[in-house]
Amino acid sequence: MHISHSFVQEGACLWICATPIGNLQDVSLRLLDTLRQADVVLAEDTRQTRKLLSRYDIHPPVLVSYHEHNGESKREQLRGWWQEGLRIALVSDAGLPLISDPGEDAVQLALSLDVPVIPIPGPNAALSALVASGFAGHSFTFLGFLPRDAKHLKDTLMRYHNFPGALIIYESPHRLNRCLREIATFWPTRPACLAKELTKLNEQFIYGSVTELFEFTSQTSPRGEYVLILSPGSDKSSGIGQGLQSSEEEAESLDENQMGEGLRRVRVAVAAGMPHGQAVRSTAKQLHLRRKDLYQLSLQEKIEGASSP
Ligand code: SAM
């Protein structure tokens, strides 16, 4: 066992510094003080960090790059600096280091040498998106970037199928539409929120079902940075599982507007890759439509998709 007191020790330490995720005003007094005191600043990309440092007129004695490809080769240098009692600040390009960013090796090395690891809290895209999404309930899970490979992605989504909290997902703009398409095949009606360009002039929150967000990103080519929040699941109104269930619930009403909405949803789900029969079943269930009627009408509209029921 080992206890590390952040505020009573002097000398070697590793500060894990959160930096702005776009808006350079999002700095704390403590962050600025820390960067001014640091003997060494380890930066994911020194060009990016220089923008922040020069904005606040901070000139660390040493500013060096530290990223996923050179972390291993920096170990001996870090060890030597800490033996000399130097205070090292770790920053990433944006937000909290280690959160889908480099830094894990440095933390492990510091801990193995009994060097205090001290967080300097601040901006983080995941939590900023979560609190504005309306889904920040009792619990949530941070998934970071989803696997790219279809099978691993499917396994990940299945693993969280019954998770009752919100899910937080990072995605790059050029993969966002494909990611939403994959998620829509599992949870087409699950409420979700896309947080775009947090803290920047173009900040937006787009609220809708996963299918609606898929449609939205199909129509507009996404640019900038995005966090996707999926609503907590488990209750029936969440829409979770509707893309997965095969049980049939026959509907009573054949209301025209509902049928129009049903056809629209089937069209979108099929475009998102869901088999036609499954899209009909899950839509009929969601909207309490008669499955056979929706099926016939969708055939007349030639919404056929990958396979028949
Ligand atoms: N360490 C960072 C943090 O604490 O949020 C995350 C770094 S990760 C490499 C980059 C991803 O975070 C982006 O692809 C995006 O999903 C998300 N992100 C970062 N800044 C963002 C912003 N201003 N608005 C929306 N998402 C952002």
Short mmCIF file of N, CA and C in Angstrom, two decimals, residues 274-278 304-309:
data_model
loop_
_atom_site.label_atom_id
_atom_site.label_comp_id
_atom_site.label_asym_id
_atom_site.label_seq_id
_atom_site.Cartn_x
_atom_site.Cartn_y
_atom_site.Cartn_z
N MET A 274 -30.79 -2.45 -42.33
CA MET A 274 -31.60 -3.46 -41.64
C MET A 274 -32.39 -4.27 -42.68
N PRO A 275 -32.48 -5.59 -42.50
CA PRO A 275 -33.29 -6.37 -43.43
C PRO A 275 -34.74 -5.86 -43.44
N HIS A 276 -35.36 -5.96 -44.62
CA HIS A 276 -36.70 -5.39 -44.80
C HIS A 276 -37.70 -5.94 -43.77
N GLY A 277 -37.72 -7.26 -43.61
CA GLY A 277 -38.69 -7.87 -42.71
C GLY A 277 -38.52 -7.39 -41.27
N GLN A 278 -37.27 -7.28 -40.87
CA GLN A 278 -36.99 -6.83 -39.50
C GLN A 278 -37.40 -5.37 -39.33
N GLU A 304 -37.33 -2.59 -50.37
CA GLU A 304 -37.09 -4.02 -50.20
C GLU A 304 -35.85 -4.38 -49.39
N GLY A 305 -34.81 -3.66 -49.51
CA GLY A 305 -33.63 -3.92 -48.69
C GLY A 305 -32.97 -5.27 -48.94
N ALA A 306 -32.28 -5.74 -47.90
CA ALA A 306 -31.37 -6.87 -48.07
C ALA A 306 -32.05 -8.24 -48.15
N SER A 307 -33.11 -8.43 -47.37
CA SER A 307 -33.75 -9.75 -47.42
C SER A 307 -35.22 -9.65 -47.11
N SER A 308 -35.97 -10.64 -47.49
CA SER A 308 -37.40 -10.63 -47.20
C SER A 308 -37.63 -11.33 -45.87
N PRO A 309 -38.81 -11.15 -45.23
CA PRO A 309 -39.01 -11.69 -43.89
C PRO A 309 -39.11 -13.21 -43.88
#
